Amino acid sequence: MADSLARTIPASGVAERASTAGSLLPLVLDQVCYSPHGKPVLQDINLELAHGLRTVILGPNGAGKSLLLRLCHGLIEPTKGRISWAGQSTAAAANRQGMVFQRPVLLRRKVAENIAHALAAKGVRRRDREALVRASLEQAGLTHLAERPARTLSGGEQQRLTIARACVCDPDVLLLDEPSASLDPAAARAVEELVVRIHAAGTRIIMTTHDIAQARRLAEEVIFLHHGRLLEHSPADEFFSAPRDPAAARFIRGELID
Amino acid sequence: MADFQTALLTAIELVIRLDPDLIEIVWLSLKISLLAVTFAALIGLPLGAAIALWRFPGRRVLIILLNAAMGLPPVVVGLVVYLLLSRAGPLGPLGLLFTPTAMVIAQCILVTPIIAALTRQTVTDLHEEYDEYLRSIGCGALRSITTLLWDGRFRLLTAVLAGFGRAIAEVGAVLIVGGNIQHVTRVMTTTIALETSKGNLALALGLGLVLITLAVAVNATATAVSDTARRHHG
Ligand SMILES: Nc1ncnc2c1ncn2[C@@H]1O[C@H](COP(=O)(O)OP(=O)(O)O)[C@@H](O)[C@H]1O
Ligand SMILES: [Mg+2]
């Protein structure tokens, strides 16, 4: 909670970055539906994310978390409804976001080259890339692996690399889709610590998880998604101590929900 | 049987002492097939990538045709190129028939579909995997294509090697458009065919040995390439 406080008090360098992050917010979803082939998998999502909190989108498998994140990032278009970032379209806002996919997408290149490629795609000049790559590897604790083919890294290292790569241009918002879903506890912890560090440095975090324990550790606010509907949006302490939605309550208790 | 043994021994001797006739033929074969594969790669790689990435009417039909063209019968390709290049044909005035250039053209036509079809498959698979990531980082069209080609480099190299294997071992097309003229258009496969029918088994066998060695080398390289790819890049 300490860093969430730091983010609301405009006093430090953190707050300065926080104000640039503010430029992409609020994220507003207005009556968003997504129905591929006519089958609704996300329905009537209304949402406004404004503060610099760490937001966790929580829900069981198949709830629609990945789709929601991809809609917000502009990778897919809603069937109905509108999504905007501070009034801008998803397409216009995407270049100030980083996205980390549920399954790491790693180029068949060395670790450092993966990051350099992202920088090149974003138009960073060649001579400026090296220093940014180095800083990015450093932040993710991957410096000693810079020359390794990326796809030979362990699962945890791979996911830290995709996070570092998504953050290399200092995005205002980082979207993470179940960043540690397939990792062992130690690797998951390392990923969580990296996410917290990135947040502390001023990047807005929006992530999904089906893991209640992880949501408890990371969430400052929770969005509960189930069967393609947004059932609850609350501050984390309220959500975990007194959830308003009955399905959310059962999910928190670890019961199966249908 | 004794005939065969003497022929084989003479053949091995020809190879070992680098018989000038044999070397000339091997060298011409390599030149023609390497040139054909180079041009086929220059056409097939971008063509395969384009078919993988662009949606246009008739695309599915084109993919089917391309896959079918991987097995084009060399004699038919030879015949078509012959008709095009023959004196009465549309390209007759170029005077290319029975020249090494005609052989390069025929082999290029045989190999281009192989490289293009394998490239299309490779790029399609990688595109499926990379598409959302590349869009996420705002990667432009040109950089996306070069990314996919570079990351498919091992499979693409294997495709080019497969094309070379087909070109160097093919006989029908180069026989028809090259004419098997001594010191001009005589390559390994056409020489083997001719010398065998003349009963000169030693030279035929010597060239056969070289051809088999080349085939083994090409396949070993292809295997090494995909092993390296798997080890390093999963
Ligand atoms: N392209 C698609 N076409 C049809 N249904 C889809 C598509 N993508 C996802 N779905 C369905 O939408 C639901 C939500 O998927 P997803 O967002 O991946 O869930 P989560 O990430 O919460 O596990 C699932 O039932 C899934 O089968
Ligand atoms: Mg998911």
XYZ file of C-alpha atoms and ligand atoms in Angstrom:
520
model
C 0.000 0.000 0.000
C 2.946 2.312 0.601
C 3.531 2.911 -3.081
C -0.153 3.448 -3.757
C 0.067 6.251 -1.199
C 3.119 7.632 -2.900
C 1.134 7.767 -6.077
C -1.660 9.883 -4.678
C 0.645 12.381 -2.974
C 2.225 14.634 -5.601
C 5.583 15.128 -3.972
C 8.235 12.931 -5.544
C 9.668 11.961 -8.900
C 7.190 9.122 -8.776
C 4.356 11.598 -8.755
C 5.821 13.348 -11.747
C 5.715 10.137 -13.764
C 2.299 9.438 -12.311
C 1.016 12.625 -13.858
C 2.197 11.595 -17.321
C 0.540 8.226 -16.747
C -2.547 10.251 -16.009
C -2.522 11.483 -19.569
C -3.824 8.132 -20.855
C -6.443 7.891 -18.116
C -9.278 7.555 -17.555
C -9.843 4.337 -19.406
C -13.555 4.254 -20.133
C -15.537 1.274 -21.391
C -19.078 2.132 -22.319
C -21.541 -0.723 -22.894
C -18.826 -2.886 -24.416
C -19.904 -6.224 -25.895
C -17.794 -8.752 -27.731
C -19.621 -11.478 -29.618
C -17.468 -13.418 -32.080
C -19.709 -15.385 -34.455
C -22.751 -13.921 -32.711
C -22.021 -15.681 -29.439
C -21.660 -13.073 -26.662
C -18.513 -13.692 -24.584
C -18.308 -10.223 -23.050
C -21.495 -8.344 -22.287
C -22.352 -4.793 -21.244
C -19.006 -3.943 -19.718
C -19.080 -0.494 -18.153
C -15.886 0.560 -16.502
C -13.901 3.635 -15.618
C -10.305 3.368 -14.443
C -8.881 6.664 -13.329
C -6.532 6.414 -10.386
C -2.937 5.285 -10.436
C -3.814 2.082 -8.657
C -2.794 -1.441 -9.483
C -5.950 -2.900 -10.953
C -6.459 -6.651 -10.979
C -9.066 -8.180 -13.235
C -10.018 -11.349 -11.376
C -12.141 -14.242 -12.521
C -12.159 -17.950 -13.270
C -10.845 -19.412 -16.526
C -13.004 -18.478 -19.460
C -14.451 -15.411 -17.724
C -13.286 -13.141 -20.541
C -10.231 -11.570 -18.890
C -7.896 -12.001 -21.839
C -10.493 -10.681 -24.264
C -11.112 -7.633 -22.076
C -7.403 -6.818 -21.987
C -6.998 -7.300 -25.743
C -10.022 -5.065 -26.357
C -8.521 -2.333 -24.176
C -5.188 -2.589 -26.015
C -6.953 -2.332 -29.366
C -5.940 -5.769 -30.645
C -9.587 -6.631 -31.220
C -12.590 -4.387 -31.788
C -15.698 -4.507 -29.613
C -18.842 -5.743 -31.343
C -20.787 -3.009 -29.581
C -19.885 -0.136 -27.298
C -16.924 2.215 -27.006
C -13.503 2.094 -25.416
C -11.443 5.220 -24.913
C -8.251 6.236 -23.158
C -8.562 9.850 -21.985
C -10.940 10.389 -24.875
C -8.547 8.851 -27.435
C -9.219 5.725 -29.441
C -7.550 2.463 -28.446
C -5.450 2.630 -31.634
C -4.141 6.089 -30.809
C -3.383 5.179 -27.202
C -1.729 1.797 -27.840
C 1.782 3.115 -28.358
C 1.908 4.416 -24.795
C 0.924 1.029 -23.405
C 2.926 -2.124 -22.914
C 1.240 -5.484 -23.236
C 2.351 -8.777 -21.733
C 0.582 -11.805 -23.141
C -0.538 -14.856 -21.226
C 1.746 -17.038 -23.339
C 5.088 -15.244 -23.750
C 5.731 -14.301 -27.370
C 9.497 -14.427 -27.782
C 11.352 -13.795 -30.990
C 13.806 -16.474 -32.096
C 16.692 -14.258 -31.160
C 18.900 -13.460 -28.222
C 17.451 -11.891 -25.097
C 18.998 -8.487 -25.753
C 17.909 -8.601 -29.397
C 14.323 -9.167 -28.348
C 14.371 -5.862 -26.511
C 16.308 -4.070 -29.238
C 13.722 -5.228 -31.782
C 10.887 -3.693 -29.768
C 12.837 -0.434 -29.547
C 13.424 -0.450 -33.294
C 9.724 -1.062 -33.940
C 8.952 1.943 -31.758
C 11.300 4.081 -33.801
C 14.169 4.409 -31.306
C 17.389 5.150 -33.162
C 20.023 2.454 -33.275
C 22.616 4.307 -31.232
C 20.100 4.987 -28.445
C 19.010 1.377 -28.194
C 21.992 -0.175 -26.431
C 21.719 1.852 -23.248
C 17.973 1.255 -23.032
C 18.447 -2.478 -23.561
C 21.030 -2.579 -20.809
C 18.832 -0.673 -18.357
C 15.868 -2.868 -19.186
C 17.810 -6.110 -18.621
C 19.152 -4.710 -15.397
C 15.660 -3.880 -14.140
C 14.436 -7.406 -14.854
C 17.549 -9.084 -13.419
C 18.410 -10.608 -16.790
C 21.757 -8.944 -17.508
C 23.687 -12.215 -17.248
C 21.351 -13.793 -19.823
C 21.600 -11.034 -22.446
C 23.312 -13.229 -25.032
C 21.184 -16.344 -24.530
C 18.593 -17.317 -27.152
C 15.394 -16.001 -25.585
C 13.446 -19.204 -25.956
C 15.968 -21.208 -23.926
C 15.192 -19.197 -20.790
C 13.147 -20.708 -17.979
C 9.458 -19.838 -17.812
C 10.008 -17.215 -15.140
C 12.915 -15.621 -16.990
C 10.890 -15.581 -20.191
C 8.018 -13.783 -18.541
C 10.369 -11.270 -16.895
C 11.852 -10.652 -20.317
C 8.455 -10.004 -21.906
C 7.633 -7.605 -19.077
C 10.940 -5.775 -19.389
C 10.466 -5.611 -23.156
C 6.939 -4.229 -22.800
C 8.264 -1.540 -20.469
C 11.364 -0.551 -22.376
C 9.783 2.590 -23.789
C 8.453 3.592 -20.420
C 4.758 3.135 -21.187
C 2.114 5.011 -19.226
C 0.134 1.832 -18.738
C 1.267 -1.789 -18.539
C -1.313 -4.458 -19.340
C -0.455 -7.951 -18.110
C -2.463 -11.065 -18.920
C -1.947 -13.701 -16.211
C 1.785 -12.993 -16.175
C 2.591 -15.856 -13.826
C -0.159 -18.368 -14.557
C 2.171 -21.214 -15.498
C 5.068 -20.452 -13.151
C 6.193 -22.053 -9.922
C 5.779 -19.958 -6.743
C 9.337 -18.614 -6.675
C 9.251 -17.541 -10.318
C 5.781 -16.084 -9.836
C 7.083 -14.097 -6.879
C 9.942 -12.697 -8.946
C 7.449 -11.610 -11.606
C 5.240 -9.971 -8.985
C 8.190 -8.096 -7.531
C 9.093 -6.805 -10.971
C 5.518 -5.631 -11.520
C 5.548 -3.810 -8.180
C 8.861 -2.119 -9.051
C 7.494 -0.995 -12.404
C 4.410 0.353 -10.698
C 6.519 2.180 -8.135
C 8.410 3.818 -10.979
C 5.151 5.355 -12.128
C 3.541 2.982 -14.613
C -0.160 2.274 -14.285
C -0.736 -1.490 -13.890
C -3.776 -3.340 -15.199
C -3.415 -7.101 -14.931
C -5.550 -10.200 -14.998
C -5.334 -13.287 -12.847
C -7.424 -16.256 -11.793
C -5.225 -16.651 -8.719
C -6.902 -15.222 -5.631
C -3.703 -15.244 -3.580
C -1.926 -13.253 -6.267
C -4.817 -10.807 -6.451
C -4.583 -10.320 -2.687
C -0.855 -9.619 -2.937
C -1.012 -7.220 -5.865
C -4.445 -5.658 -6.182
C -5.280 -2.179 -5.005
C -8.580 -2.414 -6.796
C -10.331 -5.488 -8.139
C -12.575 -6.003 -11.124
C -14.427 -9.276 -10.854
C -15.377 -10.873 -14.155
C -17.528 -13.967 -14.578
C -19.200 -15.416 -17.676
C -18.291 -12.327 -19.643
C -19.925 -9.922 -17.212
C -18.357 -7.400 -14.890
C -19.898 -8.295 -11.551
C -17.928 -6.131 -9.153
C -15.435 -3.265 -9.161
C -14.171 -2.408 -5.687
C -11.076 -1.340 -3.763
C -9.109 -4.464 -2.921
C -9.596 -4.367 0.866
C -13.354 -4.017 0.462
C -13.473 -6.702 -2.200
C -11.655 -9.267 -0.105
C -13.281 -8.439 3.250
C -16.840 -7.789 2.110
C -17.490 -8.644 -1.530
C -20.846 -7.368 -2.732
C -21.319 -9.973 -5.427
C -22.328 -13.454 -4.229
C -20.379 -15.236 -6.977
C -17.300 -13.187 -6.080
C -17.754 -14.137 -2.426
C -17.822 -17.802 -3.296
C -14.855 -17.434 -5.648
C -12.818 -15.788 -2.874
C -13.679 -18.621 -0.525
C -12.240 -20.973 -3.136
C -15.548 -22.566 -4.026
C -16.368 -23.623 -7.541
C -18.671 -21.168 -9.226
C -20.759 -21.859 -12.267
C 29.676 -58.347 -61.994
C 33.378 -58.047 -62.839
C 32.408 -55.257 -65.245
C 30.713 -53.438 -62.465
C 33.706 -53.804 -60.150
C 36.168 -52.441 -62.687
C 33.776 -49.639 -63.518
C 33.401 -48.758 -59.857
C 37.150 -48.796 -59.267
C 37.746 -46.615 -62.326
C 34.962 -44.330 -61.142
C 36.550 -43.932 -57.718
C 39.879 -43.291 -59.393
C 38.301 -40.604 -61.597
C 36.937 -38.867 -58.536
C 40.134 -39.130 -56.517
C 42.443 -37.825 -59.195
C 39.953 -35.071 -60.011
C 39.558 -36.056 -63.647
C 39.238 -32.835 -65.693
C 36.150 -34.030 -67.622
C 34.437 -34.994 -64.415
C 35.374 -31.749 -62.688
C 34.127 -29.698 -65.619
C 30.750 -31.414 -65.474
C 30.433 -31.176 -61.692
C 31.405 -27.521 -61.766
C 28.850 -26.677 -64.460
C 26.150 -28.553 -62.539
C 26.912 -26.648 -59.364
C 26.990 -23.304 -61.176
C 23.650 -23.895 -62.888
C 21.857 -25.219 -59.819
C 23.267 -22.585 -57.453
C 22.224 -19.824 -59.839
C 18.779 -21.391 -60.291
C 18.293 -21.677 -56.536
C 19.508 -18.120 -55.968
C 16.936 -16.739 -58.395
C 14.276 -19.098 -57.059
C 14.969 -17.826 -53.541
C 14.840 -14.201 -54.673
C 11.397 -14.876 -56.154
C 10.096 -17.570 -53.806
C 10.874 -15.996 -50.436
C 9.008 -12.708 -51.008
C 6.272 -14.496 -52.964
C 5.678 -17.012 -50.175
C 5.694 -14.258 -47.538
C 3.276 -12.167 -49.586
C 0.836 -15.041 -50.008
C 1.077 -15.754 -46.288
C 0.393 -12.179 -45.238
C -1.930 -10.631 -47.826
C -5.588 -11.496 -48.202
C -6.754 -11.261 -51.781
C -9.360 -12.984 -53.933
C -8.206 -16.329 -55.237
C -5.640 -16.723 -52.484
C -6.770 -20.202 -51.464
C -6.678 -21.419 -55.051
C -3.202 -19.968 -55.435
C -2.028 -21.816 -52.309
C -3.383 -25.099 -53.662
C -1.721 -24.494 -57.024
C 1.535 -23.564 -55.328
C 1.544 -26.728 -53.242
C 0.744 -28.780 -56.326
C 3.545 -27.033 -58.244
C 6.050 -28.400 -55.724
C 5.699 -31.678 -57.588
C 5.838 -30.314 -61.144
C 7.106 -33.062 -63.482
C 10.521 -31.874 -64.684
C 10.009 -33.125 -68.241
C 6.857 -31.031 -68.559
C 8.675 -27.962 -67.289
C 11.453 -28.774 -69.737
C 8.969 -29.058 -72.569
C 7.290 -25.742 -71.753
C 10.601 -23.905 -71.457
C 11.705 -25.562 -74.700
C 8.609 -24.310 -76.510
C 9.104 -20.811 -75.096
C 12.774 -20.658 -76.070
C 12.649 -22.542 -79.363
C 13.236 -20.561 -82.510
C 9.513 -20.278 -83.218
C 8.624 -19.588 -79.592
C 7.898 -16.193 -78.048
C 11.381 -15.983 -76.496
C 13.088 -17.570 -79.484
C 14.913 -14.395 -80.571
C 16.917 -14.456 -77.340
C 18.709 -17.524 -78.662
C 18.811 -19.197 -75.244
C 17.841 -22.729 -76.179
C 20.606 -25.282 -75.524
C 22.546 -22.865 -73.311
C 23.268 -23.076 -69.589
C 20.948 -20.066 -69.172
C 18.023 -22.140 -70.429
C 18.915 -24.777 -67.854
C 18.999 -22.185 -65.091
C 15.555 -20.994 -66.172
C 14.105 -24.509 -66.171
C 15.534 -25.389 -62.754
C 14.428 -22.041 -61.366
C 10.850 -22.793 -62.452
C 11.050 -26.182 -60.759
C 12.478 -24.853 -57.517
C 10.586 -21.584 -57.049
C 7.301 -23.284 -56.035
C 9.154 -25.395 -53.465
C 10.728 -22.370 -51.829
C 7.560 -20.278 -52.100
C 5.285 -22.964 -50.652
C 7.589 -23.745 -47.730
C 8.089 -20.026 -47.105
C 4.343 -19.461 -47.065
C 3.875 -22.209 -44.491
C 6.718 -20.943 -42.314
C 5.568 -17.340 -42.427
C 1.935 -18.309 -41.782
C 2.897 -20.263 -38.663
C 5.127 -17.517 -37.314
C 2.593 -14.829 -38.153
C -0.048 -16.642 -36.135
C 2.314 -16.650 -33.180
C 3.717 -13.113 -33.524
C 0.816 -11.119 -34.968
C -0.659 -9.653 -31.795
C 2.749 -8.963 -30.309
C 3.951 -7.148 -33.423
C 0.763 -5.103 -33.518
C 1.137 -4.400 -29.816
C 4.555 -2.797 -30.290
C 3.322 -0.880 -33.325
C 5.558 -2.751 -35.758
C 5.064 -1.498 -39.326
C 4.335 -3.744 -42.296
C 7.867 -3.819 -43.679
C 9.504 -4.494 -40.329
C 6.899 -7.161 -39.568
C 7.753 -9.011 -42.778
C 11.490 -8.842 -42.172
C 10.905 -9.975 -38.579
C 8.947 -13.018 -39.741
C 11.499 -13.896 -42.435
C 14.432 -13.510 -40.076
C 12.800 -15.523 -37.323
C 11.951 -18.210 -39.868
C 15.541 -18.187 -41.141
C 16.319 -21.783 -40.190
C 13.219 -23.248 -41.801
C 13.693 -21.002 -44.834
C 17.286 -22.158 -45.196
C 16.028 -25.726 -45.075
C 13.556 -24.863 -47.835
C 16.345 -23.430 -49.992
C 18.435 -26.550 -49.401
C 15.491 -28.731 -50.398
C 15.223 -26.662 -53.570
C 18.920 -27.143 -54.303
C 18.585 -30.879 -53.740
C 15.802 -31.037 -56.302
C 17.634 -28.843 -58.816
C 20.929 -30.710 -58.776
C 19.319 -34.166 -59.029
C 16.809 -33.306 -61.743
C 17.413 -34.658 -65.257
C 14.341 -34.288 -67.484
C 14.116 -30.518 -67.742
C 17.819 -29.778 -68.249
C 18.111 -32.566 -70.794
C 15.353 -31.075 -72.925
C 16.372 -27.398 -72.747
C 20.131 -27.957 -72.490
C 20.496 -30.616 -75.138
C 23.380 -32.346 -73.328
C 26.074 -30.744 -75.532
C 29.576 -31.761 -74.579
C 31.572 -28.994 -72.823
C 28.550 -26.679 -73.010
C 25.427 -27.996 -71.338
C 26.456 -31.350 -69.994
C 25.676 -31.687 -66.283
C 25.960 -34.602 -63.896
C 22.491 -36.078 -64.366
C 22.369 -35.766 -68.158
C 25.885 -37.164 -68.480
C 24.974 -40.136 -66.327
C 21.973 -40.832 -68.538
C 23.997 -40.536 -71.738
C 27.138 -42.374 -70.653
C 25.123 -45.228 -69.184
C 23.330 -45.742 -72.478
C 26.698 -45.673 -74.255
C 28.080 -48.257 -71.832
C 30.676 -45.881 -70.327
C 29.873 -46.907 -66.801
C 32.997 -45.488 -65.130
C 32.230 -41.829 -65.775
C 28.523 -42.409 -65.034
C 29.342 -44.060 -61.724
C 31.921 -41.428 -60.811
C 29.357 -38.683 -61.323
C 26.813 -40.794 -59.445
C 29.166 -40.929 -56.486
C 29.585 -37.170 -56.537
C 25.833 -36.674 -56.825
C 25.093 -38.962 -53.908
C 27.775 -37.290 -51.814
C 26.205 -33.927 -52.591
C 22.735 -35.202 -51.694
C 24.022 -36.538 -48.396
C 25.829 -33.278 -47.690
C 22.720 -31.212 -48.439
C 20.579 -33.384 -46.188
C 23.159 -33.402 -43.412
C 23.296 -29.607 -43.576
C 19.518 -29.380 -43.457
C 19.425 -31.646 -40.427
C 22.168 -29.682 -38.707
C 20.302 -26.458 -39.401
C 17.044 -27.661 -37.879
C 18.857 -29.214 -34.917
C 20.558 -25.911 -34.218
C 17.237 -24.132 -34.570
C 15.526 -26.484 -32.161
C 18.326 -26.307 -29.626
C 18.531 -22.522 -29.648
C 15.089 -21.344 -30.496
C 12.667 -24.089 -29.544
N -11.958 -15.718 -30.931
C -12.897 -16.269 -30.153
N -14.026 -16.760 -30.699
C -14.984 -17.314 -29.938
N -14.903 -17.430 -28.613
C -13.805 -16.967 -28.009
C -12.734 -16.362 -28.737
N -11.786 -16.011 -27.878
C -12.222 -16.381 -26.673
N -13.426 -16.936 -26.742
C -14.241 -17.431 -25.618
O -14.470 -16.344 -24.758
C -14.415 -16.753 -23.415
C -13.442 -15.902 -22.655
O -12.146 -16.160 -23.093
P -10.871 -15.529 -22.390
O -10.952 -14.058 -22.451
O -9.683 -16.146 -23.013
O -11.032 -16.034 -20.896
P -10.013 -15.889 -19.686
O -8.831 -15.134 -20.160
O -10.768 -15.185 -18.613
O -9.663 -17.279 -19.255
C -14.053 -18.214 -23.420
O -15.236 -18.965 -23.229
C -13.482 -18.445 -24.796
O -13.760 -19.755 -25.222
Mg -6.877 -15.686 -20.352
